[in-house]
Structure formats: structure tokens, C-alpha cells
Short mmCIF file of C-alpha atoms and ligand atoms in Angstrom, two decimals:
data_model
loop_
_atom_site.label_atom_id
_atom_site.label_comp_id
_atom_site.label_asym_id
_atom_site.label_seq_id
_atom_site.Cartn_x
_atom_site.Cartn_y
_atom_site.Cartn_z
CA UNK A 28 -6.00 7.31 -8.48
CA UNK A 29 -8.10 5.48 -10.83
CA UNK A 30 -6.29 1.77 -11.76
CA UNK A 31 -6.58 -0.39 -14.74
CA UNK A 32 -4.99 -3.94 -15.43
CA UNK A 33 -5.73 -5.75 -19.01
CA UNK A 34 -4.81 -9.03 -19.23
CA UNK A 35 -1.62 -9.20 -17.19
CA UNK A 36 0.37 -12.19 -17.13
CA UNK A 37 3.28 -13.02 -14.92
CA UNK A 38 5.57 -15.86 -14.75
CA UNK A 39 8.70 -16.27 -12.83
CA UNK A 40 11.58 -18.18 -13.91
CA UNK A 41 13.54 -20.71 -11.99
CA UNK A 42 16.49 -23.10 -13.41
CA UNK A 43 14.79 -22.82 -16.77
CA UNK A 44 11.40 -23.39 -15.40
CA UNK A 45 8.33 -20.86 -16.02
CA UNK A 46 6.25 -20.50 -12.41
CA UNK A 47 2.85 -19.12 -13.45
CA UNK A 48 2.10 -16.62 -11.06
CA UNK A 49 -0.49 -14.24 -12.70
CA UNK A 50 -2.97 -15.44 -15.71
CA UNK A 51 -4.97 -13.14 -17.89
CA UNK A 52 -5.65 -10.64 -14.97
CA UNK A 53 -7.98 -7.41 -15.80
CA UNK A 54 -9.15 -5.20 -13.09
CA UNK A 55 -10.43 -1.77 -12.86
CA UNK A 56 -10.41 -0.23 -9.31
CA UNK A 57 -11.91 3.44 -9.22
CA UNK A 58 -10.06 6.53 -7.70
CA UNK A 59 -11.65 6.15 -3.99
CA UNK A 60 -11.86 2.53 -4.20
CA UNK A 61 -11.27 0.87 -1.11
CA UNK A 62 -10.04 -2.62 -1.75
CA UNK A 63 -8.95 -6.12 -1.04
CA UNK A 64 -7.70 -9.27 -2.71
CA UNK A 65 -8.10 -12.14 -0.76
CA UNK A 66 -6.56 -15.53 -1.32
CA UNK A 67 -4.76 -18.50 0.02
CA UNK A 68 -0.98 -18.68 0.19
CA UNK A 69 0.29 -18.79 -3.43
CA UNK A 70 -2.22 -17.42 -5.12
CA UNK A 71 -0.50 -14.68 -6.52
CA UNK A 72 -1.18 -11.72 -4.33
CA UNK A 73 1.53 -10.46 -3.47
CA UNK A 74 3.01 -10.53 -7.43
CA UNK A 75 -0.15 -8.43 -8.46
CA UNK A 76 0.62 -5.69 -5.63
CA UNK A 77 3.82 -5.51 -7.25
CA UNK A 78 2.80 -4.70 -10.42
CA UNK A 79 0.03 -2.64 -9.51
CA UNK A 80 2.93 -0.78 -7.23
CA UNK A 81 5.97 -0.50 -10.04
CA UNK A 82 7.95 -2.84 -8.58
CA UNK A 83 8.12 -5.44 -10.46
CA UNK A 84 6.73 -5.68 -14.63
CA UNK A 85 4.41 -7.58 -16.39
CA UNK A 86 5.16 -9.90 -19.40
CA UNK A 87 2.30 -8.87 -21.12
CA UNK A 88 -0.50 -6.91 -20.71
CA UNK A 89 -1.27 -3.46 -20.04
CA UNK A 90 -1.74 -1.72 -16.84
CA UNK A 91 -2.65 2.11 -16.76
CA UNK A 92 -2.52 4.30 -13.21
CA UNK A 93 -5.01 7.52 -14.54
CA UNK A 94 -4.84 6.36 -18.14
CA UNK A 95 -0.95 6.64 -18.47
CA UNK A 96 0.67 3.26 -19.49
CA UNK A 97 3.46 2.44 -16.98
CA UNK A 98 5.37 0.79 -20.49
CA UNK A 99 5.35 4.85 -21.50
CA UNK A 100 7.33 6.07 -18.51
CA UNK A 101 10.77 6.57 -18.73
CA UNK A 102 13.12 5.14 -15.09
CA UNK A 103 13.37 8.74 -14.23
CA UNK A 104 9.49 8.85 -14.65
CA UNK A 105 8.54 5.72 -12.63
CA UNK A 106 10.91 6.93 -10.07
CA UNK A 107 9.14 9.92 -9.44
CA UNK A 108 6.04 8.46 -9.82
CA UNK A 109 6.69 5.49 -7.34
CA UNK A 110 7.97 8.39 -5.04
CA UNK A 111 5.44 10.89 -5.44
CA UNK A 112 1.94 9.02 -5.82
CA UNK A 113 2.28 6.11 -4.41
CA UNK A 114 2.50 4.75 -0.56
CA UNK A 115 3.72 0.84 0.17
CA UNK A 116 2.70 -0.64 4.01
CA UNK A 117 4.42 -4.00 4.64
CA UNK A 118 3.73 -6.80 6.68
CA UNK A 119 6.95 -6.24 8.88
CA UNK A 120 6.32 -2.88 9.15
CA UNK A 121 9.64 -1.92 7.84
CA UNK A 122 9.99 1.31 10.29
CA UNK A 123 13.77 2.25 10.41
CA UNK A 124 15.12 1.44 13.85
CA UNK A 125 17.49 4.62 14.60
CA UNK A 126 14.76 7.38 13.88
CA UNK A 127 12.01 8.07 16.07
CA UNK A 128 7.91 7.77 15.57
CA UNK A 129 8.56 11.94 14.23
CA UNK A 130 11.76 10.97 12.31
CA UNK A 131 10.27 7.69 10.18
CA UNK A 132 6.72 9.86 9.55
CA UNK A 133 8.53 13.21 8.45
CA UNK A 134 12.09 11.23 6.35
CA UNK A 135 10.21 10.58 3.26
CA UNK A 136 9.76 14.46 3.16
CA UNK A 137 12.99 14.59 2.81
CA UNK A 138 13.69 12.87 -0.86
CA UNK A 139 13.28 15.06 -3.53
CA UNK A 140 14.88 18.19 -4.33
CA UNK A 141 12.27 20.62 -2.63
CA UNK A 142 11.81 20.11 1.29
CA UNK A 143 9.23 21.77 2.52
CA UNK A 144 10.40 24.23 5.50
CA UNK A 145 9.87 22.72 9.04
CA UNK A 146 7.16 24.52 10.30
CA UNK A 147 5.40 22.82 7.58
CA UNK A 148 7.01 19.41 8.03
CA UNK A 149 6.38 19.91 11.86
CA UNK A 150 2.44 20.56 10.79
CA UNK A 151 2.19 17.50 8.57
CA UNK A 152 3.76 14.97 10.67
CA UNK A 153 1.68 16.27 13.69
CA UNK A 154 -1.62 15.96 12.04
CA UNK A 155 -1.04 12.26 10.39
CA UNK A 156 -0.23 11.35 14.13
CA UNK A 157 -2.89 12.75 15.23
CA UNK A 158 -4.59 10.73 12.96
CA UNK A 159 -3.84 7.17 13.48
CA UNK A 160 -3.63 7.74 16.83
CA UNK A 161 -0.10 8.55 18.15
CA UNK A 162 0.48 12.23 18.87
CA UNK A 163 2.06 10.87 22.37
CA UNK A 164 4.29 8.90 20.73
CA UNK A 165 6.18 11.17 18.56
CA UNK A 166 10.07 10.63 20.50
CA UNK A 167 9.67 6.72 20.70
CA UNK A 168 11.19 4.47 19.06
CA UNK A 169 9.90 1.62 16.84
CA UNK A 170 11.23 -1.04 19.09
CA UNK A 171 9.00 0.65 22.16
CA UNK A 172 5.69 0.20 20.17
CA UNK A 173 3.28 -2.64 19.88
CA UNK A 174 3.28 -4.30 16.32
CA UNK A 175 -0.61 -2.28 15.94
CA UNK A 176 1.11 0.78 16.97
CA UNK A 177 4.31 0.27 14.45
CA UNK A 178 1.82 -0.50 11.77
CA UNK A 179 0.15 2.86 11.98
CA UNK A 180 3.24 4.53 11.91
CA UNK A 181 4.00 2.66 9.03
CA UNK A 182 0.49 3.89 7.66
CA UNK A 183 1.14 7.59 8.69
CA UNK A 184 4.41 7.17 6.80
CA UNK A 185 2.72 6.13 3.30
CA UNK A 186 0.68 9.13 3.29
CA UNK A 187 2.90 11.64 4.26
CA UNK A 188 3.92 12.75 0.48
CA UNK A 189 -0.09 12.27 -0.35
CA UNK A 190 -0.15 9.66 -2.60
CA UNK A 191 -3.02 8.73 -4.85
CA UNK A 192 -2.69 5.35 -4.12
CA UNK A 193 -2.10 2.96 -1.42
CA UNK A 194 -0.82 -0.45 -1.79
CA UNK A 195 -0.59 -2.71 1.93
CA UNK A 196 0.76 -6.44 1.04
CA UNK A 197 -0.99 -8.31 4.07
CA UNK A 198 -0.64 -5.43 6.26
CA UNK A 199 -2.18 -7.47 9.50
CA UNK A 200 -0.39 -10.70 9.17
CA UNK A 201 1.61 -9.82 12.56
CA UNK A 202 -1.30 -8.70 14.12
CA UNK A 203 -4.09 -10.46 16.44
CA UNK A 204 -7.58 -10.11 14.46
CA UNK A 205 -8.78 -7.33 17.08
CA UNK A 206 -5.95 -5.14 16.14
CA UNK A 207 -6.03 -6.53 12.64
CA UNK A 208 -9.36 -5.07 12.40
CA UNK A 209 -8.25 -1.58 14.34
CA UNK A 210 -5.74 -1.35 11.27
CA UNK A 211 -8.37 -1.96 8.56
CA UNK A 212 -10.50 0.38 9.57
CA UNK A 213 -7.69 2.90 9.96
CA UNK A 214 -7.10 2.56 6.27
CA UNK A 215 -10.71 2.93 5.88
CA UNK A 216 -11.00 6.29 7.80
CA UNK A 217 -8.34 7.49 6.15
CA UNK A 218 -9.13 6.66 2.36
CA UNK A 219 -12.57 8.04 3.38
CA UNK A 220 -11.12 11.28 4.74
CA UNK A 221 -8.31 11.76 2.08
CA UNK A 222 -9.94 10.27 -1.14
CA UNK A 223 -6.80 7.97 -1.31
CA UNK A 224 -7.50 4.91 -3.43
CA UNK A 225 -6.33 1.30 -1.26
CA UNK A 226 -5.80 -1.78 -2.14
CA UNK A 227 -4.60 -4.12 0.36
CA UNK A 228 -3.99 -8.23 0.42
CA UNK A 229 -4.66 -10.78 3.00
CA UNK A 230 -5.54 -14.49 3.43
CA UNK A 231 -7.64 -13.85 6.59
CA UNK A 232 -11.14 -13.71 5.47
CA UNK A 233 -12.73 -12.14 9.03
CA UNK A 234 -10.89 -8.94 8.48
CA UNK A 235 -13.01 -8.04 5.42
CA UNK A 236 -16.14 -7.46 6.50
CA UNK A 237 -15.68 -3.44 6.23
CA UNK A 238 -14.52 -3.60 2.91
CA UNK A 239 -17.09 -3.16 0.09
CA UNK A 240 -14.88 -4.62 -2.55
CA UNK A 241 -12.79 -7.97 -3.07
CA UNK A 242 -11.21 -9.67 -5.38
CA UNK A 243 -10.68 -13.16 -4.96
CA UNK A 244 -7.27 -15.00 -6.57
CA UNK A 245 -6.92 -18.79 -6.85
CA UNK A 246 -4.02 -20.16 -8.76
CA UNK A 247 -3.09 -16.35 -10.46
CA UNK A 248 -6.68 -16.18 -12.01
CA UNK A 249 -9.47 -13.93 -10.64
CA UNK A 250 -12.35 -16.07 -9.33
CA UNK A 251 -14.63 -14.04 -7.97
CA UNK A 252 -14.83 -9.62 -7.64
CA UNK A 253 -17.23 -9.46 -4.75
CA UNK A 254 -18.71 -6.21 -4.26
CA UNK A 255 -21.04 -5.03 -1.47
CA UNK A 256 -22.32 -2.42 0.85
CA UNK A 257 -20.92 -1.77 4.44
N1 LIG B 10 10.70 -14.88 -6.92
C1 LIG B 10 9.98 -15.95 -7.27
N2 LIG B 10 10.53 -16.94 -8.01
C2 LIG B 10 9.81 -18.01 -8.38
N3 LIG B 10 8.50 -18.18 -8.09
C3 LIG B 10 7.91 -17.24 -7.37
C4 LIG B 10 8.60 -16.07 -6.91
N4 LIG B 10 7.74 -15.30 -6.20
C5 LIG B 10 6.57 -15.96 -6.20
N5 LIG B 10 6.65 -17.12 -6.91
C6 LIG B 10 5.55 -18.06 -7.18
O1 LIG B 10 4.48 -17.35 -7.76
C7 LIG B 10 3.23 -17.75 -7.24
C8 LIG B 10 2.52 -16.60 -6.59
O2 LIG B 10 3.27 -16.15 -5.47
P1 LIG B 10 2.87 -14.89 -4.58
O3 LIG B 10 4.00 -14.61 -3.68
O4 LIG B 10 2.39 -13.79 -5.47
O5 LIG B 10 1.61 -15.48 -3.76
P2 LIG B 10 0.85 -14.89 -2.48
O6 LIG B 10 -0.61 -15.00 -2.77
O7 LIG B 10 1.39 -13.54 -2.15
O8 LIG B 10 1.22 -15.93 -1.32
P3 LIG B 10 1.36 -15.68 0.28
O9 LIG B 10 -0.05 -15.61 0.83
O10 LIG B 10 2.08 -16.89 0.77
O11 LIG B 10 2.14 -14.42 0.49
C9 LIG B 10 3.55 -18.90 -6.28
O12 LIG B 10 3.41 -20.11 -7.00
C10 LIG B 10 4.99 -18.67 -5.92
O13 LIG B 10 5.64 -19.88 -5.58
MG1 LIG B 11 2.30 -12.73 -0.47
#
């Protein structure tokens, strides 16, 4: 999914004060674009991942996902969009506790009115395990996995509905920097593999050395879109 922000401003409001958070942001990342924005605490990454992801809206300025404007799309709209094309990874992994490694991969099948039949599901799931790693795992739990392990659940999970776009708010912040790294290039293999366009956000600076594109935030401004060859 091709993404374009023009200008975006953000502010948040607290006891009648306006918090800057975003200033005069524009950005174009290309569909395949494999992406980071780096900055320190603050600086107003986490507010442009949610506006990039839907979850929050601008004040002004313009942000298109494939040309549409997200200001065109009805709630129903957005909904289905959010659901359909796009996959969130969190820092805390957010992997429900009850349901198994099969169970949190396959449940997002599940919204929707059309389920696909379970020979399918079972097909799927088993592949994207295979994929980051944890066919073995499929009957454990979340709370019998290391935080790496959790994480690529949590990354099988966002691209189980094949989403055009993949949006990971500091997605190795639990993580030691060798497993940090493991994760990274996880979301590499798999936007290389899938065409699935990822932007993810972090303040560590020695995880993005396999990442041919980032953008730099100080103080809600862009300072610097670094790209490169890796
Ligand atoms: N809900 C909120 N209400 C008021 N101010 C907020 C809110 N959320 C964020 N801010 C402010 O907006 C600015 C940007 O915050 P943001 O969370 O986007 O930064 P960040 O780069 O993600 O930081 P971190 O690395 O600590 O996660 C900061 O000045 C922050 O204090
Ligand atoms: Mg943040």
C-alpha cells in the first residue's frame, strides 16, 4: 500500500493547553517500502503511527492510503479498512492470554461476516508459523513464550487477513538488541516475501542498520529522511 501524508499537524489538548505533537509533516512511503522513524522519546512517533494507522485524526492536513483520502471514508468504511488492510504490532505484544499460539494467529479470521472454512484457516495459520518460526509452538500459550517468540506471534497475527500495510509502534522495546534485530529482520523477510509495505518506530538507533529507509522526528518535525542501500 502506497502512503501519503501532506502537511499533517497534530496537537493534543490538556486543561486548555495545545501540546504540539506533529508539525507540518509530509511523507510519501511507496507500496513495498520498508520503513522506520527513529527518534528520541517525545518526538512524536508514536502520534504519527496513529494517524498513518486510523486511529487517531489529524487537525489538518491530508493523508491518502492508495490515493483515497481517509476524510472521504465513512466509520463503516474505516472500519473495514482498519480491519481488512491494515496489521498493528505493539510493544507489549498484546497476545490474548486464554487462546493458544493457533488460537491468537487464526481469531482475527474470525471478524467479518465470511470465515473462511477450516481447512483453509488450518492452512493459513500453519504457513505464517512456519514462517516466523513457530510451527512447534502452535498449543502454547503466550505466557510459555519468550518476549522474541510472543512478538512473532504477534507478527504472524498482523498478517493473517493480508494487509497492505504494516504499522509496529517500537516493536523491540522489550527485547535485548540480538533478538531486537531477529525481529527486524523478520519484518524484513516478510515484507520482502509478501510485498507488504512496513513502517515501524523505535528510539534504538543499532537496530536500523537493515533498513534502507528512515525518517528522523525531533520535536514533531521531520529532520532528516535517510535513505540507503542494504
Ligand atoms: N494523550 C496525550 N495528551 C497530551 N499530550 C500527549 C498525548 N500523547 C502524546 N502527547 C505529547 O505529544 C508529544 C509526542 O508524543 P508521542 O507519544 O507521539 O512521542 P513518541 O516519540 O512516541 O515518544 P516515546 O518514544 O516516549 O514513545 C509529546 O510531547 C507528548 O507529551
Ligand atoms: Mg511512542
Amino acid at each position: 500500500m502506497r502512503l501519503v501524508l501532506q502537511e499533517v499537524n497534530k496537537a493534543y489538548h490538556l486543561d486548555g493547553v495545545s501540546v504540539p505533537a506533529l508539525r507540518g509533516v509530509s511523507l510519501e512511503v511507496k507500496s513495498g517500502e520498508f520503513m522506520a522513524i527513529a527518534g528520541p522519546s517525545g518526538s512524536g512517533k508514536t502520534t504519527l503511527l496513529n494517524l498513518m494507522g486510523a486511529i487517531d485524526s489529524v487537525d489538518d492536513g491530508i493523508i491518502l492510503y492508495d490515493g483515497e483520502d481517509v476524510r472521504q471514508m465513512t466509520e463503516e468504511r474505516l472500519r473495514i479498512f482498519r480491519r481488512d488492510r491494515l496489521g498493528f504490532i505493539f510493544q507489549n505484544y498484546n497476545l490474548i492470554p486464554v487462546l493458544t499460539v493457533y488460537e491468537n494467529v487464526e481469531y482475527p479470521l474470525w471478524i467479518g461476516d465470511q470465515w473462511p472454512d477450516e481447512k483453509r484457516r488450518r492452512e493459513v495459520v500453519m504457513e505464517l508459523l512456519r514462517e516466523v518460526g513457530l510451527e512447534n509452538y502452535a498449543s502454547r500459550y503466550p505466557n510459555q513464550l519468550s518476549g522474541g517468540q510472543k512478538q512473532r506471534v504477534a507478527v504472524a497475527r498482523a498478517l493473517v487477513r493480508r494487509p497492505g500495510l504494516i504499522l509496529a509502534d517500537e516493536p523491540t522495546a522489550n527485547l535485548d538488541s540480538s533478538t531486537a534485530h531477529q525481529i527486524i529482520e523478520l519484518l524484513r523477510e516478510c515484507n520482502k516475501s509478501r510485498g507488504v509495505t512496513v513502517i515501524f518506530s523505535t528510539h534504538d538507533s543499532r537496530i536500523l542498520d537493515v533498513v534502507n529507509r528512515v525518517v528522523h522526528l525531533e520535536d514533531g518535525r521531520i529532520v532528516r529522511d535517510e535513505r540507503r542501500e542494504v
